[in-house]
Amino acid sequence: MITIGRRPPPAHDVIAALLECHERIRRFLAMAEVLGARADLSGDQVHDAARDLERYFSAAFLRHAEDEDLRLFPVLRARGANLEPLLLTLGQHHQTLDLQVGSLLERWRRLITEPGALPELQPSLVQLGAPFAKLLLEHLVLEEAELFPVARSTLRPEDHQAIKAAMDRARGLAAR
Ligand SMILES: [Fe+2]
Ligand SMILES: [Fe+2]
């Protein structure tokens, strides 16, 4: 791809890191859909999928929303980016998604210890998972279409560095 007149991304590219998270979110949503739909999974497959889903959506998924709410949005506001009411909407999505994922986590936790309960739980996995996946996928598309392009043109190299360092600290990684 030829890009003209664009600066190369900084070494600590915050938007690239957030986009990587979006791809992970999409992969885990697909896994959640499989768990809600398939009737031919072995007990081990159910256990492993429930364990991976619980692990991801109880930790890394929440860190991602925090990266945006606490580490990216304040810098964009401070830099005067013209992003209201988008930031408000995205923050509200994060709160709604946080509430919705709680009920799914409860069911995945049960499946870790009791994979045989899958047929019983599948209707509620679908009922709870469908609106969660719908809002989350719309949310990712909205961020990619309207937030990230403006963030890319707004953030200065030192912002990328500071936000990325804060993201690493939140994950217990030493700042590089
Ligand atoms: Fe978000
Ligand atoms: Fe995001």
Short mmCIF file of N, CA and C and ligand atoms in Angstrom, two decimals:
data_model
loop_
_atom_site.label_atom_id
_atom_site.label_comp_id
_atom_site.label_asym_id
_atom_site.label_seq_id
_atom_site.Cartn_x
_atom_site.Cartn_y
_atom_site.Cartn_z
N MET A 1 0.85 -1.20 0.00
CA MET A 1 0.00 0.00 0.00
C MET A 1 0.88 1.24 0.00
N ILE A 2 0.52 2.20 -0.82
CA ILE A 2 1.30 3.44 -0.87
C ILE A 2 0.62 4.48 -0.01
N THR A 3 1.37 5.06 0.90
CA THR A 3 0.81 6.14 1.70
C THR A 3 1.64 7.38 1.46
N ILE A 4 0.98 8.43 1.09
CA ILE A 4 1.69 9.67 0.77
C ILE A 4 1.35 10.72 1.83
N GLY A 5 2.36 11.38 2.29
CA GLY A 5 2.14 12.49 3.22
C GLY A 5 1.73 12.04 4.60
N ARG A 6 1.95 10.78 4.92
CA ARG A 6 1.61 10.32 6.26
C ARG A 6 2.89 10.04 7.02
N ARG A 7 2.84 10.41 8.29
CA ARG A 7 4.00 10.08 9.12
C ARG A 7 3.96 8.60 9.44
N PRO A 8 5.13 7.95 9.51
CA PRO A 8 5.11 6.55 9.94
C PRO A 8 4.62 6.47 11.37
N PRO A 9 3.98 5.34 11.76
CA PRO A 9 3.48 5.25 13.14
C PRO A 9 4.63 5.26 14.13
N PRO A 10 4.43 5.90 15.28
CA PRO A 10 5.49 5.90 16.29
C PRO A 10 5.73 4.49 16.83
N ALA A 11 6.88 4.31 17.46
CA ALA A 11 7.26 2.98 17.94
C ALA A 11 6.21 2.42 18.91
N HIS A 12 5.67 3.29 19.76
CA HIS A 12 4.66 2.84 20.72
C HIS A 12 3.30 3.30 20.20
N ASP A 13 2.83 2.69 19.14
CA ASP A 13 1.60 3.14 18.50
C ASP A 13 0.39 2.65 19.28
N VAL A 14 -0.26 3.56 19.98
CA VAL A 14 -1.40 3.21 20.82
C VAL A 14 -2.55 2.66 19.98
N ILE A 15 -2.78 3.26 18.83
CA ILE A 15 -3.93 2.82 18.01
C ILE A 15 -3.69 1.41 17.47
N ALA A 16 -2.46 1.14 17.08
CA ALA A 16 -2.15 -0.22 16.61
C ALA A 16 -2.39 -1.23 17.74
N ALA A 17 -1.99 -0.86 18.97
CA ALA A 17 -2.19 -1.77 20.11
C ALA A 17 -3.68 -1.99 20.37
N LEU A 18 -4.48 -0.92 20.27
CA LEU A 18 -5.93 -1.06 20.49
C LEU A 18 -6.57 -1.90 19.39
N LEU A 19 -6.09 -1.74 18.15
CA LEU A 19 -6.63 -2.54 17.05
C LEU A 19 -6.31 -4.02 17.24
N GLU A 20 -5.13 -4.31 17.77
CA GLU A 20 -4.82 -5.72 18.07
C GLU A 20 -5.82 -6.28 19.07
N CYS A 21 -6.15 -5.46 20.09
CA CYS A 21 -7.16 -5.89 21.08
C CYS A 21 -8.49 -6.14 20.39
N HIS A 22 -8.86 -5.29 19.45
CA HIS A 22 -10.14 -5.48 18.76
C HIS A 22 -10.18 -6.82 18.03
N GLU A 23 -9.06 -7.21 17.43
CA GLU A 23 -9.03 -8.50 16.74
C GLU A 23 -9.19 -9.64 17.74
N ARG A 24 -8.55 -9.50 18.91
CA ARG A 24 -8.71 -10.53 19.95
C ARG A 24 -10.17 -10.59 20.42
N ILE A 25 -10.78 -9.43 20.62
CA ILE A 25 -12.19 -9.40 21.05
C ILE A 25 -13.05 -10.14 20.03
N ARG A 26 -12.81 -9.89 18.75
CA ARG A 26 -13.62 -10.56 17.71
C ARG A 26 -13.41 -12.08 17.75
N ARG A 27 -12.17 -12.51 17.99
CA ARG A 27 -11.91 -13.96 18.05
C ARG A 27 -12.65 -14.58 19.24
N PHE A 28 -12.63 -13.91 20.38
CA PHE A 28 -13.30 -14.47 21.56
C PHE A 28 -14.83 -14.42 21.41
N LEU A 29 -15.35 -13.41 20.73
CA LEU A 29 -16.79 -13.39 20.47
C LEU A 29 -17.20 -14.57 19.60
N ALA A 30 -16.36 -14.89 18.63
CA ALA A 30 -16.66 -16.03 17.76
C ALA A 30 -16.64 -17.32 18.58
N MET A 31 -15.69 -17.42 19.52
CA MET A 31 -15.63 -18.60 20.39
C MET A 31 -16.89 -18.69 21.25
N ALA A 32 -17.35 -17.56 21.77
CA ALA A 32 -18.56 -17.54 22.60
C ALA A 32 -19.76 -18.01 21.79
N GLU A 33 -19.79 -17.61 20.52
CA GLU A 33 -20.92 -17.99 19.66
C GLU A 33 -20.91 -19.51 19.43
N VAL A 34 -19.71 -20.07 19.23
CA VAL A 34 -19.59 -21.52 19.04
C VAL A 34 -20.10 -22.25 20.28
N LEU A 35 -19.69 -21.77 21.44
CA LEU A 35 -20.09 -22.43 22.69
C LEU A 35 -21.62 -22.38 22.88
N GLY A 36 -22.23 -21.31 22.40
CA GLY A 36 -23.68 -21.18 22.54
C GLY A 36 -24.46 -22.00 21.53
N ALA A 37 -23.78 -22.41 20.44
CA ALA A 37 -24.52 -22.99 19.32
C ALA A 37 -24.29 -24.48 19.11
N ARG A 38 -23.09 -24.97 19.40
CA ARG A 38 -22.74 -26.33 18.98
C ARG A 38 -23.23 -27.39 19.96
N ALA A 39 -23.69 -28.49 19.39
CA ALA A 39 -24.19 -29.60 20.22
C ALA A 39 -23.19 -30.75 20.25
N ASP A 40 -22.07 -30.61 19.53
CA ASP A 40 -21.16 -31.76 19.37
C ASP A 40 -19.82 -31.55 20.08
N LEU A 41 -19.76 -30.62 21.03
CA LEU A 41 -18.48 -30.36 21.70
C LEU A 41 -18.23 -31.38 22.81
N SER A 42 -16.98 -31.82 22.94
CA SER A 42 -16.64 -32.74 24.03
C SER A 42 -16.58 -31.96 25.34
N GLY A 43 -16.60 -32.68 26.45
CA GLY A 43 -16.48 -32.03 27.76
C GLY A 43 -15.21 -31.21 27.86
N ASP A 44 -14.11 -31.75 27.34
CA ASP A 44 -12.84 -31.00 27.38
C ASP A 44 -12.93 -29.73 26.55
N GLN A 45 -13.56 -29.82 25.40
CA GLN A 45 -13.68 -28.62 24.54
C GLN A 45 -14.53 -27.55 25.22
N VAL A 46 -15.61 -27.98 25.88
CA VAL A 46 -16.46 -27.03 26.59
C VAL A 46 -15.67 -26.40 27.74
N HIS A 47 -14.98 -27.23 28.50
CA HIS A 47 -14.18 -26.73 29.62
C HIS A 47 -13.15 -25.71 29.14
N ASP A 48 -12.41 -26.06 28.09
CA ASP A 48 -11.33 -25.18 27.64
C ASP A 48 -11.88 -23.86 27.09
N ALA A 49 -12.97 -23.95 26.32
CA ALA A 49 -13.55 -22.73 25.76
C ALA A 49 -14.09 -21.83 26.88
N ALA A 50 -14.79 -22.44 27.85
CA ALA A 50 -15.34 -21.65 28.97
C ALA A 50 -14.21 -21.01 29.78
N ARG A 51 -13.14 -21.78 30.00
CA ARG A 51 -12.00 -21.25 30.75
C ARG A 51 -11.35 -20.08 30.00
N ASP A 52 -11.15 -20.23 28.68
CA ASP A 52 -10.52 -19.16 27.90
C ASP A 52 -11.41 -17.91 27.85
N LEU A 53 -12.72 -18.14 27.69
CA LEU A 53 -13.65 -17.01 27.63
C LEU A 53 -13.70 -16.28 28.97
N GLU A 54 -13.78 -17.06 30.05
CA GLU A 54 -13.85 -16.44 31.37
C GLU A 54 -12.58 -15.65 31.65
N ARG A 55 -11.46 -16.25 31.30
CA ARG A 55 -10.16 -15.60 31.55
C ARG A 55 -10.06 -14.29 30.76
N TYR A 56 -10.46 -14.34 29.50
CA TYR A 56 -10.32 -13.14 28.66
C TYR A 56 -11.30 -12.04 29.06
N PHE A 57 -12.59 -12.41 29.19
CA PHE A 57 -13.59 -11.36 29.41
C PHE A 57 -13.62 -10.86 30.85
N SER A 58 -12.94 -11.55 31.79
CA SER A 58 -12.89 -11.03 33.15
C SER A 58 -11.65 -10.17 33.40
N ALA A 59 -10.76 -10.10 32.42
CA ALA A 59 -9.52 -9.34 32.67
C ALA A 59 -9.14 -8.47 31.46
N ALA A 60 -8.54 -9.07 30.44
CA ALA A 60 -8.00 -8.28 29.32
C ALA A 60 -9.09 -7.42 28.66
N PHE A 61 -10.29 -7.98 28.55
CA PHE A 61 -11.39 -7.23 27.94
C PHE A 61 -11.69 -5.95 28.72
N LEU A 62 -11.68 -6.05 30.05
CA LEU A 62 -11.97 -4.88 30.88
C LEU A 62 -10.82 -3.88 30.82
N ARG A 63 -9.57 -4.41 30.75
CA ARG A 63 -8.41 -3.51 30.62
C ARG A 63 -8.51 -2.68 29.34
N HIS A 64 -9.03 -3.29 28.28
CA HIS A 64 -9.13 -2.57 27.01
C HIS A 64 -10.05 -1.36 27.14
N ALA A 65 -11.22 -1.56 27.76
CA ALA A 65 -12.14 -0.42 27.95
C ALA A 65 -11.49 0.63 28.85
N GLU A 66 -10.75 0.18 29.86
CA GLU A 66 -10.05 1.13 30.74
C GLU A 66 -8.99 1.91 29.96
N ASP A 67 -8.28 1.21 29.07
CA ASP A 67 -7.28 1.90 28.26
C ASP A 67 -7.91 3.08 27.52
N GLU A 68 -9.12 2.85 27.04
CA GLU A 68 -9.80 3.91 26.29
C GLU A 68 -10.37 4.97 27.24
N ASP A 69 -11.14 4.52 28.23
CA ASP A 69 -11.81 5.47 29.15
C ASP A 69 -10.81 6.31 29.96
N LEU A 70 -9.81 5.63 30.50
CA LEU A 70 -8.94 6.29 31.49
C LEU A 70 -7.63 6.79 30.91
N ARG A 71 -7.18 6.17 29.82
CA ARG A 71 -5.85 6.52 29.33
C ARG A 71 -5.88 7.24 27.98
N LEU A 72 -6.82 6.91 27.11
CA LEU A 72 -6.87 7.57 25.80
C LEU A 72 -7.80 8.79 25.79
N PHE A 73 -9.05 8.61 26.24
CA PHE A 73 -10.03 9.70 26.12
C PHE A 73 -9.56 10.99 26.82
N PRO A 74 -9.00 10.91 28.04
CA PRO A 74 -8.60 12.16 28.69
C PRO A 74 -7.54 12.92 27.89
N VAL A 75 -6.64 12.19 27.24
CA VAL A 75 -5.59 12.86 26.46
C VAL A 75 -6.23 13.51 25.22
N LEU A 76 -7.17 12.81 24.60
CA LEU A 76 -7.83 13.39 23.42
C LEU A 76 -8.60 14.65 23.81
N ARG A 77 -9.26 14.59 24.97
CA ARG A 77 -10.00 15.78 25.43
C ARG A 77 -9.02 16.91 25.73
N ALA A 78 -7.91 16.59 26.36
CA ALA A 78 -6.93 17.62 26.71
C ALA A 78 -6.31 18.24 25.46
N ARG A 79 -6.20 17.45 24.40
CA ARG A 79 -5.63 17.97 23.14
C ARG A 79 -6.67 18.71 22.32
N GLY A 80 -7.92 18.78 22.84
CA GLY A 80 -8.95 19.55 22.15
C GLY A 80 -9.55 18.85 20.95
N ALA A 81 -9.43 17.51 20.89
CA ALA A 81 -10.03 16.79 19.76
C ALA A 81 -11.54 16.99 19.79
N ASN A 82 -12.11 17.19 18.63
CA ASN A 82 -13.54 17.46 18.53
C ASN A 82 -14.30 16.13 18.48
N LEU A 83 -14.44 15.49 19.63
CA LEU A 83 -14.96 14.12 19.65
C LEU A 83 -16.20 13.95 20.52
N GLU A 84 -16.73 15.03 21.05
CA GLU A 84 -18.00 14.89 21.79
C GLU A 84 -19.13 15.01 20.78
N PRO A 85 -20.22 14.25 20.87
CA PRO A 85 -20.56 13.34 21.97
C PRO A 85 -20.07 11.91 21.77
N LEU A 86 -19.18 11.68 20.78
CA LEU A 86 -18.75 10.29 20.52
C LEU A 86 -18.13 9.65 21.77
N LEU A 87 -17.24 10.38 22.46
CA LEU A 87 -16.56 9.79 23.62
C LEU A 87 -17.56 9.42 24.72
N LEU A 88 -18.59 10.24 24.84
CA LEU A 88 -19.63 9.96 25.84
C LEU A 88 -20.37 8.66 25.47
N THR A 89 -20.73 8.55 24.21
CA THR A 89 -21.43 7.34 23.73
C THR A 89 -20.57 6.10 23.94
N LEU A 90 -19.30 6.20 23.59
CA LEU A 90 -18.41 5.04 23.72
C LEU A 90 -18.25 4.65 25.20
N GLY A 91 -18.15 5.65 26.06
CA GLY A 91 -18.04 5.37 27.49
C GLY A 91 -19.29 4.69 28.02
N GLN A 92 -20.46 5.11 27.52
CA GLN A 92 -21.72 4.47 27.94
C GLN A 92 -21.77 3.03 27.44
N HIS A 93 -21.29 2.81 26.20
CA HIS A 93 -21.21 1.42 25.70
C HIS A 93 -20.37 0.57 26.64
N HIS A 94 -19.22 1.11 27.07
CA HIS A 94 -18.34 0.33 27.96
C HIS A 94 -19.09 -0.09 29.22
N GLN A 95 -19.87 0.84 29.79
CA GLN A 95 -20.62 0.51 31.01
C GLN A 95 -21.66 -0.57 30.75
N THR A 96 -22.39 -0.44 29.65
CA THR A 96 -23.42 -1.43 29.31
C THR A 96 -22.78 -2.80 29.07
N LEU A 97 -21.68 -2.81 28.33
CA LEU A 97 -21.00 -4.08 28.03
C LEU A 97 -20.49 -4.74 29.31
N ASP A 98 -20.00 -3.91 30.22
CA ASP A 98 -19.48 -4.39 31.50
C ASP A 98 -20.60 -5.11 32.28
N LEU A 99 -21.78 -4.50 32.28
CA LEU A 99 -22.93 -5.13 32.96
C LEU A 99 -23.34 -6.42 32.26
N GLN A 100 -23.40 -6.37 30.93
CA GLN A 100 -23.85 -7.54 30.17
C GLN A 100 -22.91 -8.72 30.34
N VAL A 101 -21.61 -8.45 30.38
CA VAL A 101 -20.66 -9.56 30.40
C VAL A 101 -20.71 -10.30 31.73
N GLY A 102 -21.18 -9.64 32.79
CA GLY A 102 -21.25 -10.28 34.10
C GLY A 102 -22.08 -11.55 34.09
N SER A 103 -23.23 -11.52 33.43
CA SER A 103 -24.11 -12.70 33.38
C SER A 103 -23.49 -13.82 32.55
N LEU A 104 -22.75 -13.44 31.52
CA LEU A 104 -22.07 -14.47 30.72
C LEU A 104 -20.94 -15.11 31.52
N LEU A 105 -20.20 -14.28 32.26
CA LEU A 105 -19.10 -14.81 33.07
C LEU A 105 -19.60 -15.86 34.06
N GLU A 106 -20.76 -15.56 34.67
CA GLU A 106 -21.33 -16.54 35.63
C GLU A 106 -21.54 -17.89 34.97
N ARG A 107 -22.05 -17.88 33.75
CA ARG A 107 -22.34 -19.15 33.06
C ARG A 107 -21.06 -19.85 32.62
N TRP A 108 -20.10 -19.07 32.12
CA TRP A 108 -18.82 -19.70 31.72
C TRP A 108 -18.13 -20.31 32.93
N ARG A 109 -18.23 -19.64 34.08
CA ARG A 109 -17.60 -20.20 35.30
C ARG A 109 -18.23 -21.54 35.66
N ARG A 110 -19.53 -21.62 35.54
CA ARG A 110 -20.19 -22.90 35.85
C ARG A 110 -19.72 -23.99 34.89
N LEU A 111 -19.54 -23.61 33.61
CA LEU A 111 -19.14 -24.62 32.62
C LEU A 111 -17.71 -25.11 32.82
N ILE A 112 -16.87 -24.28 33.45
CA ILE A 112 -15.49 -24.72 33.71
C ILE A 112 -15.53 -25.93 34.65
N THR A 113 -16.38 -25.87 35.67
CA THR A 113 -16.44 -26.97 36.63
C THR A 113 -17.46 -28.03 36.23
N GLU A 114 -18.40 -27.64 35.35
CA GLU A 114 -19.50 -28.55 35.01
C GLU A 114 -19.80 -28.47 33.50
N PRO A 115 -18.88 -28.97 32.66
CA PRO A 115 -19.08 -28.84 31.21
C PRO A 115 -20.37 -29.51 30.73
N GLY A 116 -20.83 -30.52 31.48
CA GLY A 116 -22.05 -31.23 31.09
C GLY A 116 -23.31 -30.37 31.18
N ALA A 117 -23.18 -29.19 31.80
CA ALA A 117 -24.35 -28.31 31.91
C ALA A 117 -24.57 -27.49 30.64
N LEU A 118 -23.74 -27.72 29.61
CA LEU A 118 -23.86 -26.89 28.40
C LEU A 118 -25.26 -26.90 27.78
N PRO A 119 -25.87 -28.08 27.55
CA PRO A 119 -27.20 -28.04 26.92
C PRO A 119 -28.20 -27.21 27.72
N GLU A 120 -28.10 -27.29 29.03
CA GLU A 120 -29.00 -26.51 29.89
C GLU A 120 -28.74 -25.01 29.77
N LEU A 121 -27.45 -24.65 29.61
CA LEU A 121 -27.09 -23.22 29.61
C LEU A 121 -27.13 -22.59 28.22
N GLN A 122 -27.14 -23.41 27.19
CA GLN A 122 -27.05 -22.83 25.85
C GLN A 122 -28.13 -21.80 25.53
N PRO A 123 -29.41 -22.05 25.88
CA PRO A 123 -30.41 -21.02 25.56
C PRO A 123 -30.07 -19.66 26.18
N SER A 124 -29.59 -19.66 27.44
CA SER A 124 -29.29 -18.37 28.06
C SER A 124 -27.98 -17.80 27.52
N LEU A 125 -27.04 -18.68 27.10
CA LEU A 125 -25.81 -18.17 26.48
C LEU A 125 -26.15 -17.41 25.19
N VAL A 126 -27.13 -17.94 24.45
CA VAL A 126 -27.54 -17.27 23.21
C VAL A 126 -28.31 -15.99 23.53
N GLN A 127 -29.23 -16.11 24.48
CA GLN A 127 -30.09 -14.97 24.82
C GLN A 127 -29.26 -13.79 25.36
N LEU A 128 -28.26 -14.09 26.18
CA LEU A 128 -27.42 -13.04 26.75
C LEU A 128 -26.30 -12.65 25.79
N GLY A 129 -25.82 -13.64 25.03
CA GLY A 129 -24.66 -13.40 24.18
C GLY A 129 -25.00 -12.58 22.95
N ALA A 130 -26.21 -12.75 22.42
CA ALA A 130 -26.55 -12.06 21.16
C ALA A 130 -26.54 -10.54 21.32
N PRO A 131 -27.24 -9.97 22.32
CA PRO A 131 -27.20 -8.50 22.44
C PRO A 131 -25.81 -7.99 22.83
N PHE A 132 -25.07 -8.78 23.62
CA PHE A 132 -23.71 -8.40 23.99
C PHE A 132 -22.83 -8.32 22.73
N ALA A 133 -22.88 -9.38 21.90
CA ALA A 133 -22.06 -9.41 20.70
C ALA A 133 -22.46 -8.30 19.72
N LYS A 134 -23.76 -8.06 19.63
CA LYS A 134 -24.25 -7.03 18.69
C LYS A 134 -23.71 -5.66 19.08
N LEU A 135 -23.89 -5.31 20.35
CA LEU A 135 -23.41 -3.99 20.80
C LEU A 135 -21.89 -3.91 20.69
N LEU A 136 -21.22 -4.97 21.07
CA LEU A 136 -19.76 -4.93 21.07
C LEU A 136 -19.20 -4.79 19.65
N LEU A 137 -19.77 -5.53 18.71
CA LEU A 137 -19.27 -5.44 17.32
C LEU A 137 -19.56 -4.05 16.75
N GLU A 138 -20.75 -3.52 17.05
CA GLU A 138 -21.06 -2.15 16.57
C GLU A 138 -20.10 -1.14 17.20
N HIS A 139 -19.79 -1.38 18.46
CA HIS A 139 -18.89 -0.49 19.20
C HIS A 139 -17.48 -0.49 18.56
N LEU A 140 -16.99 -1.68 18.24
CA LEU A 140 -15.65 -1.77 17.63
C LEU A 140 -15.62 -1.04 16.29
N VAL A 141 -16.67 -1.24 15.50
CA VAL A 141 -16.73 -0.60 14.18
C VAL A 141 -16.78 0.92 14.33
N LEU A 142 -17.56 1.38 15.32
CA LEU A 142 -17.68 2.83 15.55
C LEU A 142 -16.32 3.41 15.94
N GLU A 143 -15.62 2.73 16.83
CA GLU A 143 -14.29 3.22 17.23
C GLU A 143 -13.33 3.23 16.05
N GLU A 144 -13.37 2.17 15.25
CA GLU A 144 -12.43 2.09 14.13
C GLU A 144 -12.75 3.13 13.07
N ALA A 145 -14.05 3.44 12.89
CA ALA A 145 -14.44 4.38 11.84
C ALA A 145 -14.32 5.83 12.28
N GLU A 146 -14.64 6.12 13.55
CA GLU A 146 -14.77 7.53 13.94
C GLU A 146 -13.79 7.97 15.01
N LEU A 147 -13.36 7.04 15.87
CA LEU A 147 -12.46 7.45 16.95
C LEU A 147 -10.99 7.37 16.52
N PHE A 148 -10.59 6.22 16.02
CA PHE A 148 -9.17 5.99 15.78
C PHE A 148 -8.57 6.94 14.73
N PRO A 149 -9.28 7.24 13.63
CA PRO A 149 -8.68 8.18 12.66
C PRO A 149 -8.41 9.55 13.30
N VAL A 150 -9.35 10.04 14.12
CA VAL A 150 -9.14 11.34 14.76
C VAL A 150 -8.02 11.23 15.81
N ALA A 151 -8.02 10.11 16.54
CA ALA A 151 -6.96 9.93 17.55
C ALA A 151 -5.59 9.91 16.87
N ARG A 152 -5.50 9.24 15.74
CA ARG A 152 -4.23 9.17 15.02
C ARG A 152 -3.71 10.56 14.66
N SER A 153 -4.62 11.43 14.23
CA SER A 153 -4.16 12.75 13.81
C SER A 153 -3.99 13.69 14.99
N THR A 154 -4.53 13.33 16.15
CA THR A 154 -4.47 14.21 17.32
C THR A 154 -3.28 13.90 18.23
N LEU A 155 -3.02 12.62 18.46
CA LEU A 155 -2.00 12.24 19.44
C LEU A 155 -0.61 12.62 18.95
N ARG A 156 0.16 13.15 19.85
CA ARG A 156 1.56 13.46 19.55
C ARG A 156 2.42 12.25 19.93
N PRO A 157 3.63 12.18 19.40
CA PRO A 157 4.48 11.02 19.73
C PRO A 157 4.62 10.81 21.24
N GLU A 158 4.74 11.91 21.99
CA GLU A 158 4.90 11.75 23.45
C GLU A 158 3.62 11.23 24.10
N ASP A 159 2.45 11.52 23.47
CA ASP A 159 1.19 10.97 23.98
C ASP A 159 1.17 9.45 23.80
N HIS A 160 1.57 9.01 22.60
CA HIS A 160 1.63 7.57 22.34
C HIS A 160 2.49 6.89 23.39
N GLN A 161 3.64 7.48 23.63
CA GLN A 161 4.59 6.88 24.56
C GLN A 161 4.01 6.82 25.98
N ALA A 162 3.38 7.93 26.42
CA ALA A 162 2.84 7.99 27.79
C ALA A 162 1.65 7.03 27.94
N ILE A 163 0.77 7.01 26.95
CA ILE A 163 -0.42 6.14 27.04
C ILE A 163 0.01 4.67 27.01
N LYS A 164 0.94 4.36 26.11
CA LYS A 164 1.40 2.96 25.99
C LYS A 164 2.08 2.52 27.29
N ALA A 165 2.85 3.41 27.88
CA ALA A 165 3.51 3.06 29.15
C ALA A 165 2.46 2.81 30.24
N ALA A 166 1.40 3.64 30.26
CA ALA A 166 0.33 3.46 31.25
C ALA A 166 -0.41 2.14 31.00
N MET A 167 -0.61 1.81 29.72
CA MET A 167 -1.26 0.54 29.38
C MET A 167 -0.41 -0.63 29.88
N ASP A 168 0.87 -0.55 29.67
CA ASP A 168 1.77 -1.63 30.13
C ASP A 168 1.77 -1.72 31.64
N ARG A 169 1.80 -0.57 32.31
CA ARG A 169 1.79 -0.59 33.78
C ARG A 169 0.52 -1.25 34.31
N ALA A 170 -0.62 -0.95 33.66
CA ALA A 170 -1.90 -1.53 34.10
C ALA A 170 -1.89 -3.05 33.98
N ARG A 171 -1.01 -3.57 33.12
CA ARG A 171 -0.92 -5.03 32.93
C ARG A 171 0.26 -5.63 33.69
N GLY A 172 0.88 -4.78 34.51
CA GLY A 172 2.01 -5.29 35.29
C GLY A 172 3.26 -5.51 34.47
N LEU A 173 3.30 -4.87 33.29
CA LEU A 173 4.50 -5.00 32.45
C LEU A 173 5.41 -3.80 32.73
N ALA A 174 6.68 -4.04 32.76
CA ALA A 174 7.62 -2.95 32.99
C ALA A 174 7.58 -2.02 31.79
N ALA A 175 7.61 -0.72 32.07
CA ALA A 175 7.64 0.24 30.98
C ALA A 175 8.94 0.07 30.23
N ARG A 176 8.80 0.00 28.90
CA ARG A 176 10.02 -0.19 28.10
C ARG A 176 10.58 1.13 27.66
FE FE B 1 -14.22 0.68 23.46
FE FE B 2 -11.82 -0.43 21.61
#
